[in-house]
PDB file of C-alpha atoms in Angstrom:
ATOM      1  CA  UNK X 185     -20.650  15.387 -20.877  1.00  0.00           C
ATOM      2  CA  UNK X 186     -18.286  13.656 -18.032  1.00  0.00           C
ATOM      3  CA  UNK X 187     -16.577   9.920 -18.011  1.00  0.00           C
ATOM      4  CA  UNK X 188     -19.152   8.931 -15.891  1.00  0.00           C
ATOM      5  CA  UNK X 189     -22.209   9.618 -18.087  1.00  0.00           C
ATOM      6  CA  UNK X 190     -22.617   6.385 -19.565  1.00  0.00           C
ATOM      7  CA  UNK X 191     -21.373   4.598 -16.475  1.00  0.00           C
ATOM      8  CA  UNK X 192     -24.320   2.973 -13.868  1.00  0.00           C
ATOM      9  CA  UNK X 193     -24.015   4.077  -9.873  1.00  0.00           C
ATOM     10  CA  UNK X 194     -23.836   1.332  -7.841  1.00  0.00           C
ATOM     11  CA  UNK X 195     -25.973   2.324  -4.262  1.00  0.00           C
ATOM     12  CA  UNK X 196     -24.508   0.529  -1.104  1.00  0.00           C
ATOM     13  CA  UNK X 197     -26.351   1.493   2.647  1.00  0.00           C
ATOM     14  CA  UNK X 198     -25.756   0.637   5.932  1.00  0.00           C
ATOM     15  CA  UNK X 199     -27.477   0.970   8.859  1.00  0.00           C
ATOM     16  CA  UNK X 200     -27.438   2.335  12.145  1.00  0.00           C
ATOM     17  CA  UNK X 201     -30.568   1.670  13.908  1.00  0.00           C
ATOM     18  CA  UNK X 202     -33.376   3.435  12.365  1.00  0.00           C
ATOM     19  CA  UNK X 203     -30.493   5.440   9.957  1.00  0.00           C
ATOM     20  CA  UNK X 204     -29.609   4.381   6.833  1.00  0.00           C
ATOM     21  CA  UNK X 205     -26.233   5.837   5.147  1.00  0.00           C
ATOM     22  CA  UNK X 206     -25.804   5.248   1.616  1.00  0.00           C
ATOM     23  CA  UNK X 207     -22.791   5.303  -0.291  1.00  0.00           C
ATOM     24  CA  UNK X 208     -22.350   5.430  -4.248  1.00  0.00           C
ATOM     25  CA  UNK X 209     -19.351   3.257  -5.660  1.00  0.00           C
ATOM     26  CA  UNK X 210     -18.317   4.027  -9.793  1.00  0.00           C
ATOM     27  CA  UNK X 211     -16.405   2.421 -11.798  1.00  0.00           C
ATOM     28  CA  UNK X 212     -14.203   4.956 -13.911  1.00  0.00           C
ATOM     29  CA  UNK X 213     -13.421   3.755 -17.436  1.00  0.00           C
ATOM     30  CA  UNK X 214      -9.612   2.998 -16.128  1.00  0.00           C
ATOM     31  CA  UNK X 215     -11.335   0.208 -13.964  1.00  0.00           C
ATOM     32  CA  UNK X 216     -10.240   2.142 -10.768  1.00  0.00           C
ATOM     33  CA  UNK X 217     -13.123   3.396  -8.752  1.00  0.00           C
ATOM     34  CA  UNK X 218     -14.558   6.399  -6.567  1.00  0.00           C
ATOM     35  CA  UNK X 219     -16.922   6.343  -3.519  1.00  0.00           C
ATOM     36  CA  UNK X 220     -18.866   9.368  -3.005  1.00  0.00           C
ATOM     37  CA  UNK X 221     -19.374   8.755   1.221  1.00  0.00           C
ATOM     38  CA  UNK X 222     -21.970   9.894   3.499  1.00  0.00           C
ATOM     39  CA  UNK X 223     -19.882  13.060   4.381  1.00  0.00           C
ATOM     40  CA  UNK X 224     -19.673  14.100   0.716  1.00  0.00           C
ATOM     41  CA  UNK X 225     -16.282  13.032   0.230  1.00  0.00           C
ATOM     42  CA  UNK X 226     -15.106  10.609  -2.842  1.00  0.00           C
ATOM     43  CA  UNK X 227     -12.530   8.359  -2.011  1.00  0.00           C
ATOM     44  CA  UNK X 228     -10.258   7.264  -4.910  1.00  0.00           C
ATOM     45  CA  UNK X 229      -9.508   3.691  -5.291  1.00  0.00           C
ATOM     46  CA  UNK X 230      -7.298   1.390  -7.408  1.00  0.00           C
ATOM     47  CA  UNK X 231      -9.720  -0.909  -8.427  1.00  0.00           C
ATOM     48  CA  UNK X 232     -13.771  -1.555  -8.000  1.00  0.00           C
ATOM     49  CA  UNK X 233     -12.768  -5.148  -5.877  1.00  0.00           C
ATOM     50  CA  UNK X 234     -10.939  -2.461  -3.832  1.00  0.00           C
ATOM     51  CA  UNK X 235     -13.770  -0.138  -3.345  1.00  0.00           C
ATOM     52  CA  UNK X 236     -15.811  -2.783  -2.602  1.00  0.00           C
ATOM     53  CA  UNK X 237     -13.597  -4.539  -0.209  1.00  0.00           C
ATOM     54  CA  UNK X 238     -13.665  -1.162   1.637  1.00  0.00           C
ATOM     55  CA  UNK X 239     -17.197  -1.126   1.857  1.00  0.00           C
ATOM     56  CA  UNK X 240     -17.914  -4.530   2.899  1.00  0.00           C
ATOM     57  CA  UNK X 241     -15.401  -3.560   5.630  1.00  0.00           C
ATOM     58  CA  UNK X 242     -17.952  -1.045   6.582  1.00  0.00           C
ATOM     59  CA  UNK X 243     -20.577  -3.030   6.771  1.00  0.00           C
ATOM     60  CA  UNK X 244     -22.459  -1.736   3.601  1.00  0.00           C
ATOM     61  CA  UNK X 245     -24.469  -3.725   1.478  1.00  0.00           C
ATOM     62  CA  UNK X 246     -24.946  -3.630  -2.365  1.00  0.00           C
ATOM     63  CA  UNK X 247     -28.779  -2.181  -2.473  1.00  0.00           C
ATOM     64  CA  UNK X 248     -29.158  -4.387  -5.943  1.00  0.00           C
ATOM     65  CA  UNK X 249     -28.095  -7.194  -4.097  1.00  0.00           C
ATOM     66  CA  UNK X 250     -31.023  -6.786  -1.880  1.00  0.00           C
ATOM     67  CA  UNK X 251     -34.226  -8.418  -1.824  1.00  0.00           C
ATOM     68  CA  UNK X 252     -37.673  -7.994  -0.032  1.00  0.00           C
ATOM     69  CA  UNK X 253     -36.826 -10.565   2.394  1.00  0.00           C
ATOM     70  CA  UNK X 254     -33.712  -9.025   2.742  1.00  0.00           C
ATOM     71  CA  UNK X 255     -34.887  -5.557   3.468  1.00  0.00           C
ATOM     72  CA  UNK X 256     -37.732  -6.450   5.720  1.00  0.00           C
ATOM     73  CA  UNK X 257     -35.030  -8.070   8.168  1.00  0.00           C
ATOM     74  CA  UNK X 258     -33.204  -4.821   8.388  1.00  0.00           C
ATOM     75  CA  UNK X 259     -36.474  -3.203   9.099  1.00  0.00           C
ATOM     76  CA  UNK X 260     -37.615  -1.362   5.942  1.00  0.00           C
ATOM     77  CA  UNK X 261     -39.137  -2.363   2.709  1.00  0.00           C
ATOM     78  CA  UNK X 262     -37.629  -1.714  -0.880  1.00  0.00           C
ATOM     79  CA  UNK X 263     -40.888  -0.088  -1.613  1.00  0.00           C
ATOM     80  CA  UNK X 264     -39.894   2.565   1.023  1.00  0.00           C
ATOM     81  CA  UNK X 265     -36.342   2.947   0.491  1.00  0.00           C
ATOM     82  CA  UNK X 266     -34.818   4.160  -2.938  1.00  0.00           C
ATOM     83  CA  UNK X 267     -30.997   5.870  -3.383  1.00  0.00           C
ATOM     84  CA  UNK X 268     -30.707   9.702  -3.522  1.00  0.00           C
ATOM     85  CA  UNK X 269     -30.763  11.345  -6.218  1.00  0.00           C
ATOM     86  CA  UNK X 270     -29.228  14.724  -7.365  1.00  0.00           C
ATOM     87  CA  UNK X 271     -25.919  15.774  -9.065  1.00  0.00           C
ATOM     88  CA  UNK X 272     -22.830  15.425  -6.201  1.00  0.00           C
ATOM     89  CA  UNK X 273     -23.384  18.495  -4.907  1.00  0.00           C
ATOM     90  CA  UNK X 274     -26.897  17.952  -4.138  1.00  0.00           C
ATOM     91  CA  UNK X 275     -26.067  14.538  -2.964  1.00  0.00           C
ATOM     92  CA  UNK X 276     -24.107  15.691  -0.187  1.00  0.00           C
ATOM     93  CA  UNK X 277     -27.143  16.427   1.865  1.00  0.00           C
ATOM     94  CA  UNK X 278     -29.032  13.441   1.043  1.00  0.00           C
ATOM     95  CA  UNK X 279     -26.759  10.455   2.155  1.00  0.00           C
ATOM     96  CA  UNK X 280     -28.232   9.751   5.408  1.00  0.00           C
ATOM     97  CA  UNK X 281     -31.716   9.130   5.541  1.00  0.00           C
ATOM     98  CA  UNK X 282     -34.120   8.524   8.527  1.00  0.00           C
ATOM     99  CA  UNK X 283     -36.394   5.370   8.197  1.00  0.00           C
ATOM    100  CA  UNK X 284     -40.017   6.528   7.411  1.00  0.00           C
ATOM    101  CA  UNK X 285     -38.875   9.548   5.147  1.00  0.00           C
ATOM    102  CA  UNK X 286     -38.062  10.233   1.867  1.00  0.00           C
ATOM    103  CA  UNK X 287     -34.460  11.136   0.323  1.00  0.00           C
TER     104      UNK X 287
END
């Protein structure tokens, strides 16, 4: 059993064009946070507002934060779309997904 465990992913995606690239933001128990990126790298950072604040900064979204509406403006539906799954290692090849297919 790891820290993270018991702690909830948080799924952020952007887009570029019919591309979406999703990013997964924790929350360690400190309160600082990791990003596990696109590339299969996690980025430390001091805090989750940090993480966050980088993220934003990349033009991610949270994908909880989304809605139908939301979704449909971007050019997918949330009934299409769901976050990768897989431990990091099988993440890695799983964090950019094509619209119209399946992570």
């Amino acid at each position: 059993m790891t820290d993270f465990d018991n702690i909830p992913d948080q799924w952020w995606l952007a887009q570029l064009g019919g591309t979406l690239i999703w990013a997964r933001l924790r929350v360690r128990p400190g309160g600082t946070a990791e990003v596990l990126d696109s590339d299969g790298n996690t980025l430390s950072y001091d805090s989750e507002d940090t993480a966050r604040a980088q993220l934003f900064d990349a033009e991610f979204v949270a994908f909880d934060g989304l809605d139908e509406e939301d979704a449909l403006h971007r050019g997918f539906s949330l009934h299409e779309v769901t976050p990768p799954q897989g431990d990091d290692d099988a993440l890695r090849g799983r964090m950019v997904q094509l619209l119209g297919t399946r992570v």
